[in-house]
Amino acid sequence: MADEKVMENVPQYDDAVLEKEFQEKRQRQIAEDFAKPFDPDCILEVRHLRKCFPLKKTITGKVTKELVAVDDVSFKLKAGETLGIVGESGCGKTTTGRAILKLHQPTGGQIIFNGEDITHFDSKQMRPIRQQMQIIFQDPYSSLPPRSTVGGILSEPVEVHGIVPKEQVKDYVLELMDKCGLRDYYYERYPHEFSGGQRQRICIARALSVNPKLVICDEPVSALDVSIQAQIINLLKKLQREMNLAYIFISHDLSVVKFISDKIGVMYLGAMMEFGTKEDIFRNPLHPYTKALFSAVPNPDPDNKTERIKLEGDIPSPANPPKGCRFHTRCPYATEKCKHVVPEYREYEPGHFAACHMLEQDNG
Ligand code: SF4
């Protein structure tokens, strides 16, 4: 009898109904947001970005199962700002960066670059845009052509995009090398003659050779040792000031992200869990996942020890994300509701967003 009473009080969730309601609400929100004018202050505006990869197809080519690598990611970025994107491996950070550059065609959403909606641009339309959006890859060893000299690597994009007249290309490249901390006699050398840090400087010089407005830095220092990391980060900051560059800095290293970023986005299983300014996120992390990530950063102050929040279990496969809140399988605060209902991505402080039922409850 007592058990029956308890069962009566447990809310019953119908996943099919909840999913239908959630999709309808999301579609309404997307339509509303797409109708809004572009923000003229922003160099990049990403609205409800989605990227899926097909896993299974029928004989007629119809996709029957897909992997949602990026699901409903939105943010704005101004010139001269850095957005740090953090999260565990496989959370969709790199795919987000590649979808923005259109190295992967987005499945849904809008990418507005410099006041222009480039989401459906073809490769010909993208050509002048590519010059303004560049990427620095994680591995400086495999991202440079081994048979070209540094001069050749840096001259090619300058010539292809006609940045300066042909006779001025060498002087332009030497000046760029100087800006990036590369000696002029490196011009005739090959990538294998350099250390990791020097190679990454060459990659940075190559990305900046075409005067971009936005640079996506995909874990640019994680393959380097700590002292070289600091040099590269300082170089990126110096070049940002000089050229008013916007960066998207993808990393799983929170201390590096804290140092370089103005805004931070925390991703988990393809979705943005929390987004805000660096100050807000570090002063007042809202989402349990962000708190768990921060608790794992070693604190050198012995009097100010933070308690480690341990996440149980492995990261679920993005091919089979959990229903409801996708973090519920590892969240120490998960309730029955979290297993069925997707939390709303809401603004809790000006410019500080998070998606969690616990916050919805606390903030009404
Ligand atoms: Fe944890 Fe629930 Fe919040 Fe998800 S919605 S982060 S499971 S408390």
CSV table of C-alpha atoms and ligand atoms in Angstrom, one decimal:
chain,number,residue,atom,x,y,z
A,1,MET,CA,0.0,0.0,0.0
A,2,ALA,CA,2.8,2.4,1.0
A,3,ASP,CA,4.7,1.5,-2.2
A,4,GLU,CA,1.6,2.3,-4.3
A,5,LYS,CA,1.4,5.7,-2.7
A,6,VAL,CA,5.1,6.4,-3.5
A,7,MET,CA,4.5,5.3,-7.2
A,8,GLU,CA,1.5,7.7,-7.4
A,9,ASN,CA,3.7,10.6,-6.5
A,10,VAL,CA,6.4,9.8,-9.1
A,11,PRO,CA,5.8,11.8,-12.2
A,12,GLN,CA,5.4,9.6,-15.2
A,13,TYR,CA,7.3,10.7,-18.3
A,14,ASP,CA,6.3,9.7,-21.8
A,15,ASP,CA,9.5,9.9,-23.8
A,16,ALA,CA,7.7,10.0,-27.2
A,17,VAL,CA,5.4,12.9,-26.2
A,18,LEU,CA,8.4,14.8,-24.6
A,19,GLU,CA,10.5,14.3,-27.7
A,20,LYS,CA,7.7,15.6,-29.9
A,21,GLU,CA,7.2,18.7,-27.6
A,22,PHE,CA,10.9,19.3,-27.5
A,23,GLN,CA,11.3,19.2,-31.3
A,24,GLU,CA,8.3,21.5,-31.8
A,25,LYS,CA,9.7,24.0,-29.3
A,26,ARG,CA,13.1,23.8,-30.8
A,27,GLN,CA,11.8,24.4,-34.3
A,28,ARG,CA,9.8,27.5,-33.1
A,29,GLN,CA,13.0,28.8,-31.4
A,30,ILE,CA,15.1,28.3,-34.5
A,31,ALA,CA,12.5,30.0,-36.7
A,32,GLU,CA,12.4,32.9,-34.3
A,33,ASP,CA,16.2,33.2,-34.1
A,34,PHE,CA,16.7,32.9,-37.8
A,35,ALA,CA,14.3,35.8,-38.4
A,36,LYS,CA,16.4,38.1,-36.2
A,37,PRO,CA,18.8,40.6,-37.9
A,38,PHE,CA,22.5,39.9,-37.8
A,39,ASP,CA,24.5,41.6,-35.1
A,40,PRO,CA,26.6,44.2,-36.9
A,41,ASP,CA,29.2,44.2,-34.0
A,42,CYS,CA,30.0,40.6,-34.5
A,43,ILE,CA,32.5,39.1,-36.9
A,44,LEU,CA,30.9,35.7,-36.4
A,45,GLU,CA,27.5,34.6,-35.3
A,46,VAL,CA,26.6,30.9,-35.1
A,47,ARG,CA,22.9,30.1,-34.7
A,48,HIS,CA,21.7,26.6,-33.8
A,49,LEU,CA,24.6,24.9,-35.6
A,50,ARG,CA,24.1,21.2,-36.2
A,51,LYS,CA,26.3,18.6,-37.8
A,52,CYS,CA,25.3,15.0,-38.3
A,53,PHE,CA,27.3,12.2,-40.0
A,54,PRO,CA,25.4,9.2,-41.5
A,55,LEU,CA,26.1,5.9,-39.9
A,56,LYS,CA,23.6,3.7,-41.7
A,57,LYS,CA,21.9,4.1,-45.1
A,58,THR,CA,19.3,2.0,-47.0
A,59,ILE,CA,20.0,0.8,-50.5
A,60,THR,CA,18.2,3.9,-51.8
A,61,GLY,CA,20.6,6.2,-49.8
A,62,LYS,CA,18.1,7.1,-47.1
A,63,VAL,CA,19.9,7.7,-43.8
A,64,THR,CA,18.5,5.5,-41.1
A,65,LYS,CA,21.0,6.2,-38.3
A,66,GLU,CA,23.2,9.2,-37.8
A,67,LEU,CA,25.7,10.5,-35.4
A,68,VAL,CA,24.9,14.0,-34.1
A,69,ALA,CA,28.4,15.4,-33.6
A,70,VAL,CA,27.2,19.0,-33.0
A,71,ASP,CA,23.8,19.7,-31.8
A,72,ASP,CA,22.3,23.2,-31.5
A,73,VAL,CA,25.4,25.3,-30.8
A,74,SER,CA,24.9,29.1,-30.8
A,75,PHE,CA,27.3,31.9,-29.9
A,76,LYS,CA,28.6,35.3,-31.1
A,77,LEU,CA,32.1,36.6,-31.5
A,78,LYS,CA,33.5,40.1,-32.0
A,79,ALA,CA,36.7,41.1,-33.8
A,80,GLY,CA,39.7,41.0,-31.4
A,81,GLU,CA,37.9,38.5,-29.1
A,82,THR,CA,38.8,34.9,-28.2
A,83,LEU,CA,36.2,32.2,-27.6
A,84,GLY,CA,37.7,29.2,-25.8
A,85,ILE,CA,35.8,25.9,-26.4
A,86,VAL,CA,36.5,23.3,-23.8
A,87,GLY,CA,35.3,19.7,-23.3
A,88,GLU,CA,36.5,16.1,-23.2
A,89,SER,CA,37.7,14.4,-26.4
A,90,GLY,CA,34.9,13.6,-28.8
A,91,CYS,CA,32.6,16.3,-27.4
A,92,GLY,CA,32.3,18.0,-30.8
A,93,LYS,CA,34.8,20.9,-30.3
A,94,THR,CA,36.8,20.2,-33.5
A,95,THR,CA,33.7,19.4,-35.6
A,96,THR,CA,32.2,22.8,-34.5
A,97,GLY,CA,35.3,24.6,-35.7
A,98,ARG,CA,35.4,22.6,-39.0
A,99,ALA,CA,31.7,23.2,-39.6
A,100,ILE,CA,32.2,27.0,-39.1
A,101,LEU,CA,35.0,26.9,-41.7
A,102,LYS,CA,32.7,24.7,-43.8
A,103,LEU,CA,35.3,22.0,-44.1
A,104,HIS,CA,32.3,20.0,-43.0
A,105,GLN,CA,29.0,21.2,-44.5
A,106,PRO,CA,26.6,22.0,-41.6
A,107,THR,CA,23.5,19.8,-41.4
A,108,GLY,CA,21.5,22.7,-39.9
A,109,GLY,CA,21.8,26.2,-38.4
A,110,GLN,CA,23.2,29.4,-39.6
A,111,ILE,CA,26.8,30.7,-39.9
A,112,ILE,CA,27.0,34.5,-40.3
A,113,PHE,CA,30.5,35.7,-41.0
A,114,ASN,CA,31.2,39.4,-41.4
A,115,GLY,CA,27.4,40.2,-41.8
A,116,GLU,CA,26.9,37.5,-44.5
A,117,ASP,CA,25.1,34.2,-44.2
A,118,ILE,CA,27.6,31.7,-45.6
A,119,THR,CA,25.8,28.5,-44.5
A,120,HIS,CA,24.9,27.5,-48.0
A,121,PHE,CA,27.8,29.0,-49.9
A,122,ASP,CA,29.4,26.7,-52.5
A,123,SER,CA,33.1,26.3,-52.9
A,124,LYS,CA,33.4,29.1,-55.4
A,125,GLN,CA,31.5,31.5,-53.1
A,126,MET,CA,33.6,30.4,-50.2
A,127,ARG,CA,36.9,31.2,-51.9
A,128,PRO,CA,37.2,34.8,-50.9
A,129,ILE,CA,35.8,33.9,-47.4
A,130,ARG,CA,38.4,31.3,-46.9
A,131,GLN,CA,41.1,34.0,-47.0
A,132,GLN,CA,39.4,35.6,-44.0
A,133,MET,CA,38.9,32.4,-42.0
A,134,GLN,CA,42.0,30.3,-41.3
A,135,ILE,CA,42.8,27.3,-39.1
A,136,ILE,CA,45.8,26.3,-37.1
A,137,PHE,CA,45.9,22.5,-36.6
A,138,GLN,CA,46.9,20.5,-33.5
A,139,ASP,CA,49.8,18.6,-35.0
A,140,PRO,CA,52.5,20.9,-36.4
A,141,TYR,CA,54.3,17.8,-37.7
A,142,SER,CA,51.7,16.5,-40.1
A,143,SER,CA,50.2,19.9,-41.1
A,144,LEU,CA,53.2,21.1,-43.1
A,145,PRO,CA,54.2,19.7,-46.5
A,146,PRO,CA,57.5,18.0,-46.0
A,147,ARG,CA,58.9,18.8,-49.5
A,148,SER,CA,58.4,22.6,-49.4
A,149,THR,CA,60.7,25.1,-47.9
A,150,VAL,CA,59.3,27.5,-45.3
A,151,GLY,CA,59.5,30.2,-48.0
A,152,GLY,CA,57.5,28.1,-50.4
A,153,ILE,CA,54.9,27.2,-47.7
A,154,LEU,CA,54.3,30.8,-46.7
A,155,SER,CA,54.5,32.3,-50.3
A,156,GLU,CA,51.9,30.0,-51.8
A,157,PRO,CA,48.8,31.3,-50.1
A,158,VAL,CA,50.0,34.9,-50.5
A,159,GLU,CA,50.4,34.4,-54.3
A,160,VAL,CA,47.1,32.4,-54.7
A,161,HIS,CA,45.1,35.1,-52.9
A,162,GLY,CA,47.1,38.0,-54.5
A,163,ILE,CA,47.8,39.6,-51.1
A,164,VAL,CA,50.7,41.6,-52.5
A,165,PRO,CA,52.2,42.1,-56.0
A,166,LYS,CA,54.4,39.1,-57.1
A,167,GLU,CA,57.7,41.0,-56.8
A,168,GLN,CA,56.9,41.9,-53.1
A,169,VAL,CA,56.0,38.4,-52.0
A,170,LYS,CA,59.4,37.5,-50.6
A,171,ASP,CA,59.7,40.7,-48.6
A,172,TYR,CA,56.1,40.3,-47.3
A,173,VAL,CA,56.9,36.7,-46.2
A,174,LEU,CA,60.2,37.7,-44.5
A,175,GLU,CA,58.3,40.4,-42.6
A,176,LEU,CA,55.6,37.9,-41.5
A,177,MET,CA,58.3,35.4,-40.4
A,178,ASP,CA,59.9,38.2,-38.3
A,179,LYS,CA,56.5,38.9,-36.7
A,180,CYS,CA,56.1,35.2,-35.8
A,181,GLY,CA,59.5,34.9,-34.3
A,182,LEU,CA,61.1,33.0,-37.2
A,183,ARG,CA,64.6,34.0,-38.4
A,184,ASP,CA,65.0,35.1,-42.0
A,185,TYR,CA,67.5,32.3,-42.8
A,186,TYR,CA,64.7,29.7,-42.1
A,187,TYR,CA,63.2,30.8,-45.5
A,188,GLU,CA,65.2,28.1,-47.4
A,189,ARG,CA,64.8,25.4,-44.8
A,190,TYR,CA,62.4,22.4,-44.7
A,191,PRO,CA,59.9,21.6,-41.9
A,192,HIS,CA,61.8,18.5,-40.7
A,193,GLU,CA,64.7,20.8,-39.7
A,194,PHE,CA,62.5,22.5,-37.0
A,195,SER,CA,61.3,21.7,-33.5
A,196,GLY,CA,57.6,21.4,-32.6
A,197,GLY,CA,57.4,25.0,-31.4
A,198,GLN,CA,59.1,26.4,-34.5
A,199,ARG,CA,56.9,24.3,-36.7
A,200,GLN,CA,53.8,25.7,-34.9
A,201,ARG,CA,55.2,29.2,-35.5
A,202,ILE,CA,55.4,28.4,-39.3
A,203,CYS,CA,51.7,27.1,-39.1
A,204,ILE,CA,50.7,30.4,-37.4
A,205,ALA,CA,52.6,32.4,-40.0
A,206,ARG,CA,50.9,30.4,-42.8
A,207,ALA,CA,47.4,31.1,-41.3
A,208,LEU,CA,48.1,34.8,-40.9
A,209,SER,CA,49.8,35.2,-44.3
A,210,VAL,CA,46.4,36.0,-46.0
A,211,ASN,CA,45.3,38.6,-43.4
A,212,PRO,CA,42.4,36.7,-41.9
A,213,LYS,CA,39.8,38.1,-39.6
A,214,LEU,CA,39.0,34.8,-37.8
A,215,VAL,CA,41.5,32.1,-36.9
A,216,ILE,CA,40.3,28.7,-35.5
A,217,CYS,CA,43.1,27.4,-33.3
A,218,ASP,CA,42.4,23.6,-32.9
A,219,GLU,CA,44.4,22.5,-29.9
A,220,PRO,CA,47.4,24.4,-31.2
A,221,VAL,CA,49.6,23.8,-28.1
A,222,SER,CA,48.6,20.4,-26.9
A,223,ALA,CA,51.4,18.7,-28.8
A,224,LEU,CA,54.0,21.0,-27.4
A,225,ASP,CA,55.9,21.0,-24.1
A,226,VAL,CA,54.9,23.5,-21.4
A,227,SER,CA,57.6,26.2,-21.9
A,228,ILE,CA,56.9,26.2,-25.7
A,229,GLN,CA,53.2,26.3,-25.1
A,230,ALA,CA,53.6,29.6,-23.2
A,231,GLN,CA,55.7,31.1,-26.1
A,232,ILE,CA,53.1,30.1,-28.7
A,233,ILE,CA,50.2,31.4,-26.6
A,234,ASN,CA,52.0,34.7,-26.0
A,235,LEU,CA,52.7,34.9,-29.8
A,236,LEU,CA,49.0,34.4,-30.5
A,237,LYS,CA,48.0,37.1,-28.1
A,238,LYS,CA,50.5,39.6,-29.5
A,239,LEU,CA,49.4,38.9,-33.1
A,240,GLN,CA,45.7,39.2,-32.0
A,241,ARG,CA,46.4,42.7,-30.6
A,242,GLU,CA,48.4,43.8,-33.7
A,243,MET,CA,45.9,42.4,-36.3
A,244,ASN,CA,42.6,42.7,-34.3
A,245,LEU,CA,42.0,38.9,-34.9
A,246,ALA,CA,39.1,36.9,-33.6
A,247,TYR,CA,40.1,33.5,-32.3
A,248,ILE,CA,38.2,30.3,-31.6
A,249,PHE,CA,40.5,28.5,-29.3
A,250,ILE,CA,39.7,24.8,-29.0
A,251,SER,CA,41.3,23.0,-26.1
A,252,HIS,CA,40.8,20.6,-23.2
A,253,ASP,CA,43.4,22.5,-21.1
A,254,LEU,CA,41.4,24.8,-18.8
A,255,SER,CA,44.5,26.8,-17.7
A,256,VAL,CA,45.4,27.6,-21.2
A,257,VAL,CA,41.8,28.5,-22.1
A,258,LYS,CA,41.6,30.7,-19.0
A,259,PHE,CA,44.7,32.6,-20.0
A,260,ILE,CA,43.8,33.3,-23.6
A,261,SER,CA,40.0,33.5,-23.7
A,262,ASP,CA,37.5,36.4,-23.4
A,263,LYS,CA,34.5,34.0,-23.6
A,264,ILE,CA,34.2,30.3,-22.8
A,265,GLY,CA,31.9,27.6,-24.2
A,266,VAL,CA,31.7,24.2,-22.4
A,267,MET,CA,30.7,21.4,-24.7
A,268,TYR,CA,29.5,17.9,-23.8
A,269,LEU,CA,28.4,15.2,-26.3
A,270,GLY,CA,28.0,17.7,-29.1
A,271,ALA,CA,25.9,20.3,-27.1
A,272,MET,CA,26.8,23.6,-25.4
A,273,MET,CA,26.3,23.0,-21.7
A,274,GLU,CA,27.4,26.5,-20.5
A,275,PHE,CA,28.6,29.7,-22.2
A,276,GLY,CA,29.7,33.0,-20.8
A,277,THR,CA,32.5,35.4,-20.3
A,278,LYS,CA,35.7,34.0,-18.8
A,279,GLU,CA,35.1,36.0,-15.6
A,280,ASP,CA,31.5,34.7,-15.2
A,281,ILE,CA,32.5,31.1,-15.9
A,282,PHE,CA,35.4,31.0,-13.5
A,283,ARG,CA,33.7,33.1,-10.8
A,284,ASN,CA,30.4,31.3,-10.9
A,285,PRO,CA,30.4,28.1,-12.9
A,286,LEU,CA,26.7,27.0,-13.1
A,287,HIS,CA,26.6,23.6,-14.8
A,288,PRO,CA,27.6,20.5,-12.9
A,289,TYR,CA,29.8,19.4,-15.8
A,290,THR,CA,31.7,22.7,-15.8
A,291,LYS,CA,32.1,22.4,-12.0
A,292,ALA,CA,33.5,18.9,-12.4
A,293,LEU,CA,36.0,20.0,-15.1
A,294,PHE,CA,37.2,22.9,-12.9
A,295,SER,CA,37.5,20.6,-9.9
A,296,ALA,CA,39.9,18.5,-11.8
A,297,VAL,CA,42.4,21.4,-12.3
A,298,PRO,CA,45.2,21.1,-9.7
A,299,ASN,CA,45.3,24.0,-7.3
A,300,PRO,CA,48.8,25.0,-6.3
A,301,ASP,CA,47.5,26.8,-3.1
A,302,PRO,CA,47.6,24.2,-0.2
A,303,ASP,CA,45.2,26.4,1.9
A,304,ASN,CA,42.6,26.6,-0.8
A,305,LYS,CA,42.0,23.0,-1.8
A,306,THR,CA,38.9,22.4,-4.0
A,307,GLU,CA,37.1,19.1,-3.6
A,308,ARG,CA,37.3,17.0,-6.7
A,309,ILE,CA,33.9,16.1,-8.3
A,310,LYS,CA,34.3,12.6,-9.7
A,311,LEU,CA,32.3,11.7,-12.7
A,312,GLU,CA,31.1,8.1,-12.8
A,313,GLY,CA,31.1,6.0,-15.9
A,314,ASP,CA,32.4,6.6,-19.4
A,315,ILE,CA,31.3,9.2,-21.9
A,316,PRO,CA,28.3,7.7,-23.8
A,317,SER,CA,28.7,7.2,-27.5
A,318,PRO,CA,27.6,10.2,-29.5
A,319,ALA,CA,25.9,7.7,-31.8
A,320,ASN,CA,23.6,6.8,-28.9
A,321,PRO,CA,23.3,9.9,-26.7
A,322,PRO,CA,21.2,9.5,-23.5
A,323,LYS,CA,17.7,10.8,-23.5
A,324,GLY,CA,16.8,13.9,-21.5
A,325,CYS,CA,19.9,15.7,-20.3
A,326,ARG,CA,22.7,14.1,-22.1
A,327,PHE,CA,25.0,14.5,-19.0
A,328,HIS,CA,22.6,12.5,-16.7
A,329,THR,CA,24.5,9.2,-16.9
A,330,ARG,CA,27.5,10.8,-15.2
A,331,CYS,CA,25.9,13.7,-13.2
A,332,PRO,CA,26.1,13.3,-9.4
A,333,TYR,CA,22.8,15.4,-9.1
A,334,ALA,CA,20.7,13.6,-11.8
A,335,THR,CA,17.0,13.1,-11.0
A,336,GLU,CA,14.3,11.2,-12.7
A,337,LYS,CA,13.3,14.3,-14.7
A,338,CYS,CA,16.9,14.6,-16.0
A,339,LYS,CA,16.6,11.1,-17.6
A,340,HIS,CA,13.6,12.2,-19.7
A,341,VAL,CA,13.4,16.0,-20.1
A,342,VAL,CA,16.0,18.0,-22.0
A,343,PRO,CA,16.9,21.0,-19.9
A,344,GLU,CA,16.4,24.4,-21.4
A,345,TYR,CA,19.5,26.4,-22.5
A,346,ARG,CA,18.7,29.6,-20.6
A,347,GLU,CA,20.4,32.9,-19.7
A,348,TYR,CA,21.0,33.0,-15.9
A,349,GLU,CA,23.1,36.2,-15.9
A,350,PRO,CA,23.5,38.7,-18.7
A,351,GLY,CA,25.5,36.7,-21.4
A,352,HIS,CA,25.9,33.6,-19.1
A,353,PHE,CA,23.9,30.6,-20.4
A,354,ALA,CA,23.5,27.1,-19.1
A,355,ALA,CA,21.3,24.0,-19.5
A,356,CYS,CA,20.4,22.3,-16.3
A,357,HIS,CA,17.1,21.4,-14.5
A,358,MET,CA,18.7,22.2,-11.1
A,359,LEU,CA,19.3,25.8,-12.2
A,360,GLU,CA,15.8,26.0,-13.6
A,361,GLN,CA,14.4,24.9,-10.2
A,362,ASP,CA,16.6,27.4,-8.3
A,363,ASN,CA,15.8,30.3,-10.6
A,364,GLY,CA,12.1,29.6,-11.1
B,1,SF4,FE1,22.8,17.0,-13.9
B,1,SF4,FE2,20.1,17.0,-14.2
B,1,SF4,FE3,21.5,19.3,-14.5
B,1,SF4,FE4,21.8,17.4,-16.3
B,1,SF4,S1,19.9,18.5,-15.9
B,1,SF4,S2,23.4,18.6,-15.4
B,1,SF4,S3,21.6,15.6,-15.1
B,1,SF4,S4,21.2,18.1,-12.6
